[in-house]
Coordinates of C-alpha atoms in Angstrom, one line a residue:
L23 CA -27.2 -16.0 -61.7
D24 CA -29.0 -19.4 -61.8
T25 CA -32.5 -18.3 -60.8
Y26 CA -33.8 -14.7 -60.9
D27 CA -30.8 -12.8 -62.5
P28 CA -29.4 -14.9 -65.3
K29 CA -26.3 -13.8 -67.2
P30 CA -26.4 -15.8 -70.4
D31 CA -23.6 -13.9 -72.2
I32 CA -20.8 -14.2 -69.7
G33 CA -18.0 -16.7 -69.9
S34 CA -18.0 -20.3 -68.8
E35 CA -16.1 -19.5 -65.6
Y36 CA -19.3 -17.8 -64.4
R37 CA -22.2 -19.1 -66.5
G38 CA -24.2 -22.1 -65.4
P39 CA -25.7 -24.6 -67.8
F40 CA -29.3 -23.3 -67.7
K41 CA -31.0 -21.4 -70.4
N42 CA -32.9 -18.3 -69.6
I43 CA -36.6 -18.0 -70.6
P44 CA -38.9 -15.1 -71.2
T45 CA -41.7 -14.4 -68.8
K46 CA -45.2 -12.9 -69.0
V47 CA -43.5 -9.6 -68.4
P48 CA -41.8 -8.2 -71.5
G49 CA -38.1 -7.9 -71.0
M50 CA -38.0 -10.0 -67.8
H51 CA -36.1 -13.3 -68.2
I52 CA -35.4 -15.9 -65.6
T53 CA -34.0 -19.4 -65.4
E54 CA -35.6 -22.2 -67.3
L55 CA -35.9 -24.0 -63.9
L56 CA -38.8 -21.8 -63.0
P57 CA -41.4 -22.1 -65.8
L58 CA -44.4 -21.6 -63.4
H59 CA -42.8 -18.3 -62.2
A60 CA -42.5 -17.2 -65.8
K61 CA -46.2 -17.8 -66.5
M62 CA -47.3 -15.5 -63.6
A63 CA -44.4 -12.9 -63.5
D64 CA -47.0 -10.1 -63.8
K65 CA -47.8 -10.9 -60.1
F66 CA -44.4 -10.3 -58.6
T67 CA -41.5 -7.8 -58.8
L68 CA -37.8 -8.8 -58.7
V69 CA -35.3 -6.7 -56.8
R70 CA -31.9 -7.5 -58.5
S71 CA -29.8 -5.1 -56.5
M72 CA -29.8 -6.2 -52.9
T73 CA -26.4 -5.7 -51.3
H74 CA -24.5 -5.9 -48.0
R75 CA -21.1 -6.9 -46.7
A76 CA -21.9 -9.8 -44.2
G77 CA -20.5 -12.9 -45.8
G78 CA -21.2 -15.5 -43.1
H79 CA -24.5 -17.3 -42.6
P80 CA -25.1 -15.9 -39.1
A81 CA -24.1 -12.4 -40.0
G82 CA -26.0 -12.5 -43.3
H83 CA -29.2 -13.6 -41.6
L84 CA -28.9 -11.0 -38.8
R85 CA -28.1 -8.3 -41.4
M86 CA -31.2 -9.1 -43.4
L87 CA -33.6 -10.0 -40.7
S88 CA -32.7 -7.5 -37.9
G89 CA -30.6 -4.9 -39.6
D90 CA -27.5 -5.6 -37.5
P91 CA -24.7 -3.6 -39.2
D92 CA -22.0 -5.9 -37.8
T93 CA -20.4 -8.1 -40.5
R94 CA -19.0 -10.6 -38.0
D95 CA -20.7 -13.9 -37.3
K96 CA -22.3 -14.1 -33.8
T97 CA -23.9 -17.0 -31.8
G98 CA -27.2 -15.0 -31.4
P99 CA -29.0 -11.8 -32.3
R100 CA -27.9 -8.5 -30.9
Y101 CA -31.1 -6.9 -32.3
P102 CA -34.6 -8.5 -32.6
D103 CA -35.5 -9.7 -36.0
W104 CA -38.3 -7.9 -37.9
M105 CA -40.8 -10.7 -37.3
C106 CA -40.4 -10.4 -33.5
V107 CA -40.5 -6.6 -33.7
A108 CA -43.7 -6.7 -35.7
N109 CA -45.2 -9.2 -33.2
F110 CA -44.2 -7.0 -30.3
L111 CA -45.7 -3.8 -31.9
R112 CA -48.8 -5.4 -33.4
S113 CA -49.6 -7.2 -30.2
K114 CA -50.2 -3.8 -28.6
T115 CA -52.9 -2.9 -31.2
P116 CA -56.2 -2.8 -29.5
G117 CA -59.1 -4.8 -30.8
R118 CA -57.3 -7.9 -32.0
T119 CA -59.7 -10.8 -31.5
S120 CA -58.0 -13.8 -33.3
P121 CA -57.4 -16.8 -31.0
L122 CA -54.3 -17.6 -33.0
P123 CA -50.8 -16.4 -32.3
N124 CA -49.8 -13.2 -34.1
Y125 CA -46.5 -14.7 -35.3
V126 CA -46.1 -18.3 -36.6
A127 CA -42.9 -19.8 -37.9
I128 CA -43.5 -22.9 -40.1
N129 CA -40.2 -24.7 -40.0
P130 CA -38.4 -21.9 -38.1
I131 CA -34.9 -20.5 -38.5
E132 CA -32.5 -22.2 -36.1
G133 CA -28.9 -21.8 -35.0
G134 CA -29.1 -18.3 -33.5
Y135 CA -29.7 -16.7 -36.9
A136 CA -32.8 -14.8 -35.7
G137 CA -34.7 -14.2 -32.5
P138 CA -36.3 -11.6 -30.1
A139 CA -33.1 -10.4 -28.4
Y140 CA -34.0 -7.7 -25.9
L141 CA -37.8 -8.0 -26.6
G142 CA -37.9 -11.3 -24.6
T143 CA -39.1 -14.7 -25.4
A144 CA -42.8 -13.7 -25.2
Y145 CA -42.4 -12.3 -28.8
S146 CA -40.8 -15.4 -30.3
P147 CA -42.9 -17.3 -32.8
F148 CA -45.3 -20.1 -32.3
S149 CA -43.2 -22.7 -34.0
I150 CA -44.4 -25.5 -36.2
T151 CA -41.9 -28.3 -37.0
G152 CA -42.3 -31.5 -38.9
D153 CA -43.4 -32.2 -42.4
P154 CA -47.0 -31.0 -43.2
S155 CA -47.1 -33.2 -46.3
R156 CA -47.0 -36.4 -44.1
P157 CA -50.4 -38.1 -43.5
D158 CA -49.7 -38.3 -39.8
F159 CA -48.7 -34.6 -39.5
E160 CA -50.2 -32.8 -36.5
V161 CA -49.5 -29.5 -34.8
P162 CA -49.1 -30.3 -31.1
N163 CA -51.1 -28.5 -28.4
V164 CA -53.7 -27.2 -30.7
G165 CA -57.4 -27.9 -30.0
L166 CA -59.0 -30.3 -27.6
A167 CA -61.5 -32.7 -29.2
N168 CA -63.7 -33.0 -26.1
P169 CA -65.5 -29.8 -25.0
S170 CA -65.6 -30.9 -21.4
E171 CA -61.7 -31.1 -21.4
S172 CA -61.7 -27.5 -22.6
R173 CA -63.9 -26.4 -19.7
R174 CA -61.9 -28.2 -17.1
L175 CA -58.6 -26.7 -18.4
S176 CA -60.1 -23.2 -18.3
D177 CA -61.3 -23.7 -14.8
R178 CA -57.9 -25.0 -13.6
T179 CA -56.1 -22.1 -15.3
A180 CA -58.3 -19.5 -13.7
L181 CA -57.8 -21.1 -10.3
R182 CA -54.0 -21.1 -10.7
Q183 CA -54.0 -17.5 -11.7
N184 CA -56.1 -16.5 -8.6
L185 CA -53.7 -18.4 -6.3
D186 CA -50.6 -17.0 -7.9
T187 CA -49.3 -14.3 -5.5
L188 CA -45.7 -14.6 -6.3
E189 CA -43.8 -11.3 -6.0
R190 CA -42.6 -10.4 -9.5
S191 CA -40.4 -7.4 -8.8
F192 CA -37.3 -9.6 -9.0
D193 CA -38.1 -10.6 -12.6
K194 CA -35.5 -8.3 -14.3
E195 CA -35.5 -10.3 -17.6
G196 CA -39.2 -10.3 -18.0
E197 CA -39.3 -14.1 -18.1
L198 CA -42.4 -14.4 -15.8
G199 CA -44.3 -12.1 -18.1
A200 CA -43.3 -14.3 -21.0
L201 CA -44.6 -17.3 -19.1
D202 CA -47.9 -15.6 -18.5
Q203 CA -48.2 -14.8 -22.2
F204 CA -47.2 -18.3 -23.2
E205 CA -49.7 -19.8 -20.8
S206 CA -52.5 -17.6 -22.1
Q207 CA -51.7 -18.4 -25.7
A208 CA -51.5 -22.1 -24.9
V209 CA -54.9 -22.2 -23.2
T210 CA -56.4 -20.3 -26.1
L211 CA -54.9 -22.7 -28.6
L212 CA -56.3 -25.6 -26.7
T213 CA -59.7 -24.4 -26.0
N214 CA -60.8 -22.2 -28.9
P215 CA -62.6 -24.3 -31.6
R216 CA -61.3 -22.1 -34.4
T217 CA -57.6 -23.0 -33.8
R218 CA -57.8 -26.7 -34.8
D219 CA -59.5 -25.8 -38.1
A220 CA -56.9 -23.1 -39.0
F221 CA -54.0 -25.7 -38.7
D222 CA -55.9 -28.5 -40.4
L223 CA -54.7 -29.0 -44.0
A224 CA -57.3 -31.7 -44.5
K225 CA -59.8 -28.9 -44.9
E226 CA -58.2 -28.0 -48.2
D227 CA -59.4 -29.8 -51.3
D228 CA -57.1 -32.3 -53.1
R229 CA -56.7 -30.0 -56.1
T230 CA -55.4 -27.2 -54.0
R231 CA -53.0 -29.4 -52.1
D232 CA -51.8 -30.9 -55.4
R233 CA -51.2 -27.4 -56.9
Y234 CA -48.9 -26.4 -54.0
G235 CA -47.2 -29.8 -54.2
R236 CA -47.5 -32.8 -52.0
N237 CA -44.2 -32.2 -50.4
R238 CA -42.9 -30.3 -47.4
W239 CA -42.4 -26.9 -49.0
G240 CA -45.7 -26.9 -50.8
Q241 CA -47.7 -27.8 -47.7
Q242 CA -45.7 -25.4 -45.6
L243 CA -46.8 -22.5 -47.9
L244 CA -50.3 -23.8 -48.1
L245 CA -50.5 -23.8 -44.3
A246 CA -49.1 -20.3 -44.3
R247 CA -52.0 -19.2 -46.5
R248 CA -54.5 -20.9 -44.3
L249 CA -53.1 -19.2 -41.2
V250 CA -53.0 -15.7 -42.7
E251 CA -56.7 -16.1 -43.7
S252 CA -57.4 -17.1 -40.1
G253 CA -55.9 -14.0 -38.6
V254 CA -52.2 -14.7 -38.2
E255 CA -50.3 -11.5 -39.2
I256 CA -46.6 -12.5 -39.4
I257 CA -45.6 -15.9 -40.9
H258 CA -42.1 -17.1 -41.7
S259 CA -41.4 -20.4 -43.5
N260 CA -37.9 -21.7 -44.0
L261 CA -37.5 -23.8 -47.2
N262 CA -34.8 -26.3 -46.4
G263 CA -34.6 -30.0 -45.6
P264 CA -34.2 -33.2 -47.6
I265 CA -35.8 -31.5 -50.7
C266 CA -32.5 -29.6 -51.1
G267 CA -30.6 -32.8 -51.8
T268 CA -27.4 -31.4 -50.3
A269 CA -25.1 -31.7 -47.3
G270 CA -26.9 -29.9 -44.4
N271 CA -30.2 -30.0 -46.3
N272 CA -30.0 -26.4 -47.3
W273 CA -29.1 -24.1 -50.3
D274 CA -25.5 -23.8 -49.3
D275 CA -24.2 -24.9 -52.7
H276 CA -20.4 -25.0 -52.1
A277 CA -18.8 -27.6 -54.3
V278 CA -17.8 -29.7 -51.2
N279 CA -21.5 -29.8 -50.2
A280 CA -23.0 -30.8 -53.6
H281 CA -22.9 -30.2 -57.4
V282 CA -24.5 -26.7 -57.5
F283 CA -26.3 -27.2 -60.7
N284 CA -27.5 -30.7 -59.9
G285 CA -28.7 -29.3 -56.6
L286 CA -30.7 -26.6 -58.3
R287 CA -32.3 -29.1 -60.7
Y288 CA -33.1 -31.4 -57.7
R289 CA -35.1 -28.8 -55.8
A290 CA -36.3 -26.3 -58.4
G291 CA -39.5 -28.1 -59.3
E292 CA -40.8 -28.1 -55.8
Y293 CA -39.7 -24.6 -55.2
D294 CA -41.2 -23.3 -58.4
Q295 CA -44.5 -25.0 -57.7
A296 CA -44.9 -24.0 -54.1
V297 CA -43.9 -20.3 -54.5
S298 CA -45.9 -19.7 -57.6
A299 CA -49.0 -21.4 -56.1
L300 CA -48.8 -19.2 -53.0
I301 CA -48.6 -16.0 -55.1
E302 CA -51.4 -17.1 -57.4
D303 CA -53.5 -18.1 -54.5
I304 CA -53.3 -14.8 -52.6
Y305 CA -54.5 -13.0 -55.8
A306 CA -57.2 -15.5 -56.5
R307 CA -58.6 -15.3 -52.9
G308 CA -58.6 -11.5 -52.7
L309 CA -55.6 -11.3 -50.3
S310 CA -53.2 -9.4 -52.6
K311 CA -53.5 -6.0 -50.9
R312 CA -53.4 -7.3 -47.3
V313 CA -50.8 -10.0 -47.7
L314 CA -47.2 -9.3 -48.7
V315 CA -45.1 -12.2 -49.9
V316 CA -41.3 -11.8 -49.7
V317 CA -38.9 -14.6 -50.9
T318 CA -35.3 -14.1 -50.0
G319 CA -32.1 -15.7 -48.8
E320 CA -29.4 -14.0 -46.6
F321 CA -27.1 -13.4 -49.6
G322 CA -26.3 -14.7 -53.1
R323 CA -23.7 -17.0 -54.4
T324 CA -20.3 -16.3 -56.0
P325 CA -20.6 -15.4 -59.7
K326 CA -17.3 -17.3 -60.4
I327 CA -17.8 -21.0 -60.2
S328 CA -15.5 -22.9 -57.8
Y329 CA -14.6 -26.7 -57.9
D330 CA -14.0 -29.4 -55.3
R331 CA -14.0 -33.1 -54.9
S332 CA -17.4 -34.7 -54.3
T333 CA -18.0 -36.9 -51.3
G334 CA -20.7 -38.6 -53.2
A335 CA -22.8 -38.7 -50.1
H336 CA -25.9 -36.7 -51.2
P337 CA -28.5 -37.0 -53.9
A338 CA -27.3 -33.8 -55.7
S339 CA -23.6 -34.8 -55.4
G340 CA -21.5 -36.2 -58.2
A341 CA -19.8 -39.6 -57.9
A342 CA -17.3 -39.7 -55.0
G343 CA -14.0 -38.2 -55.8
T344 CA -15.1 -36.5 -59.0
L345 CA -14.5 -32.7 -59.4
Q346 CA -17.8 -30.8 -59.2
P347 CA -18.8 -27.2 -59.4
G348 CA -20.1 -25.0 -56.6
R349 CA -20.8 -21.4 -55.7
D350 CA -19.8 -19.8 -52.4
H351 CA -21.2 -16.9 -50.3
W352 CA -21.7 -13.6 -52.1
P353 CA -23.5 -10.7 -50.3
R354 CA -22.4 -8.0 -52.7
A355 CA -25.2 -8.4 -55.2
F356 CA -28.3 -10.7 -55.0
S357 CA -32.0 -10.8 -55.7
N358 CA -35.3 -11.2 -53.9
L359 CA -38.9 -11.5 -54.9
W360 CA -41.9 -9.4 -53.8
A361 CA -45.6 -10.1 -54.4
G362 CA -49.0 -8.9 -53.1
G363 CA -49.2 -6.2 -50.5
G364 CA -50.7 -3.8 -52.9
I365 CA -47.3 -3.2 -54.4
H366 CA -46.5 -2.5 -58.1
T367 CA -45.8 -5.9 -59.7
G368 CA -44.6 -7.2 -63.0
G369 CA -41.3 -5.3 -62.9
I370 CA -37.6 -5.3 -62.1
I371 CA -35.9 -3.0 -59.6
G372 CA -32.2 -2.4 -59.9
S373 CA -29.6 -4.5 -61.7
S374 CA -26.2 -6.2 -61.1
D375 CA -23.2 -5.8 -63.4
K376 CA -22.5 -8.0 -66.4
R377 CA -21.1 -10.8 -64.2
G378 CA -23.4 -10.3 -61.2
E379 CA -20.5 -9.4 -59.0
D380 CA -21.7 -5.9 -57.8
V381 CA -24.8 -3.7 -58.0
A382 CA -24.8 -1.6 -61.2
E383 CA -28.0 0.3 -60.6
R384 CA -30.3 1.2 -57.6
A385 CA -28.6 -0.5 -54.7
C386 CA -30.9 -1.7 -52.0
S387 CA -29.8 -2.4 -48.4
P388 CA -31.1 -4.6 -45.6
G389 CA -32.4 -1.4 -44.0
D390 CA -34.4 -0.7 -47.2
F391 CA -35.6 -4.3 -47.1
L392 CA -36.8 -3.9 -43.4
A393 CA -38.4 -0.5 -43.9
T394 CA -40.4 -1.8 -46.9
I395 CA -41.9 -4.6 -44.8
Y396 CA -42.6 -2.3 -41.9
Q397 CA -44.3 0.2 -44.2
H398 CA -46.6 -2.5 -45.5
L399 CA -47.4 -3.5 -41.9
G400 CA -48.3 0.1 -41.0
I401 CA -45.4 0.4 -38.6
D402 CA -43.7 3.8 -38.2
W403 CA -40.2 2.6 -38.9
E404 CA -38.8 6.2 -38.9
N405 CA -39.8 7.1 -35.4
I406 CA -40.4 4.0 -33.3
T407 CA -37.7 3.0 -30.9
I408 CA -37.6 0.0 -28.5
K409 CA -35.5 -0.1 -25.3
D410 CA -32.6 -2.5 -25.4
F411 CA -31.2 -4.5 -22.5
N412 CA -29.6 -1.4 -21.1
G413 CA -32.8 0.7 -21.4
R414 CA -31.5 2.7 -24.4
P415 CA -34.0 3.6 -27.1
T416 CA -33.0 1.7 -30.2
A417 CA -34.3 2.3 -33.7
I418 CA -35.9 -0.6 -35.6
V419 CA -34.4 0.5 -38.9
N420 CA -30.9 1.9 -39.4
D421 CA -29.9 3.6 -42.7
G422 CA -32.8 2.5 -44.8
R423 CA -36.0 3.7 -46.5
P424 CA -38.8 1.8 -48.2
I425 CA -38.1 0.7 -51.8
S426 CA -40.2 3.4 -53.4
E427 CA -40.6 1.7 -56.8
L428 CA -42.6 -1.1 -55.2
F429 CA -45.2 1.4 -54.1
S430 CA -45.3 3.6 -57.3

C-alpha cells in the first residue's frame, strides 16, 4: 500500500500519509517515495497479485524461495531454495569456464530462512558479508597479490589431493564431496587473476558508484552487476541493516519496532536509488535479455494500520511512550517487481481489492514465482526432480506455472 500498490481513496484506518505519483507508464501510479522508479517504469513490470498463506517470517521465506507448502514456521528449510537448486543444476552444464562461484549471496539470508536442504552444503552460496560502501571493505580469500604464492598454493593442493586416499564410502551425507568442491573453489578464487578484479568496486568510476548510492545497499547492487558481468549466474542480495532505521535492522514495520511511515521515509531514498540504478544499468550495458532482476519480500503488510507504544530506541521510532502506527504481516496480497530477462516491461499484472486485503484479479502463487525464474534460467521446471534425503524424486516446483504475461 505504501510502495508499489497505493490505495489513495481508502479510509484513514488503511491509508498512509504518502501521495501516489504517475510514472512513465500511463496508468501506473506508485508512491511518491520512489520518484526514480517512476522515471524508468517502462523498464519494469509490477505483479500486484502475489498471494500465499504463510504468515510467519520463516514460513514466508521458505514459501517464496523454496515453494514449501507448509504454512508453519520451521528452524530450517525442508526443500532447497531456488538459488541452490539453480546452482546445483547449472553447475552440471558442460563448458562453464568462469573462475567465479556460480552462486553468490551479497549479504546473505540468515536464520534458517533459506538453504540447500538435501542438496548438501556444496551448493550453498559463496557469501559476502560486510558493507561494500566502506573504504576498507574487502572480500576475504579472493586473489593473491603475489604470483609466486599462487604457484606454491596450487602445488600444495595438488600434492594433498594425490596423497588423499581416504575411503569415502562412509560419507552418507555427501560432506566430503562438499569439502572437495569448497577446496577447489577456494583455490580458484585465490589463484585466478580474474577473481580479484570482479570483486573490486574501485574499478568502477565515481559517477557510477554515486549513481547507485554510496551506501551499503547501493554498493551491494553495484557489486551484483559487476559479478554477473564476470560470469556469476545466480546472485542474491538482502537489503537490510542500519539503513532500515528500525528494530532488527529490517523492514518488519510493526508499530512496536518503529513508526512504519517514518521507517519508509528513512530508507526509501537509498532503496529507490539503488534499485533504479541496477535496472537502468542492465539495460544500458546490454544485459537486459540475459539478466533478470526480481525484487520481492516474503509477504506484504497489513492493510489496516495498527498502533503501539514506541520504545524510542531507533532512528525511525517516535518519542518513547508515544503511540505510533505500524503494519503487521500480510501474505494474502502483495507485490513484487520484475525487470530485464527479456520480459515484457512497462506493465502491471494482477490487482488487489480496494483495500489491498486480497487478490482481486490474476492471483500468482509462490509456485508461479519459482517457475518464472526457472524458465528464465532455462531450467525444465515441469520435469526435473531431485532426490531428497530419503532418495525420493522431488519436484522443484509444486502447483505453479510461469507468469505468462511477463513473456508475452
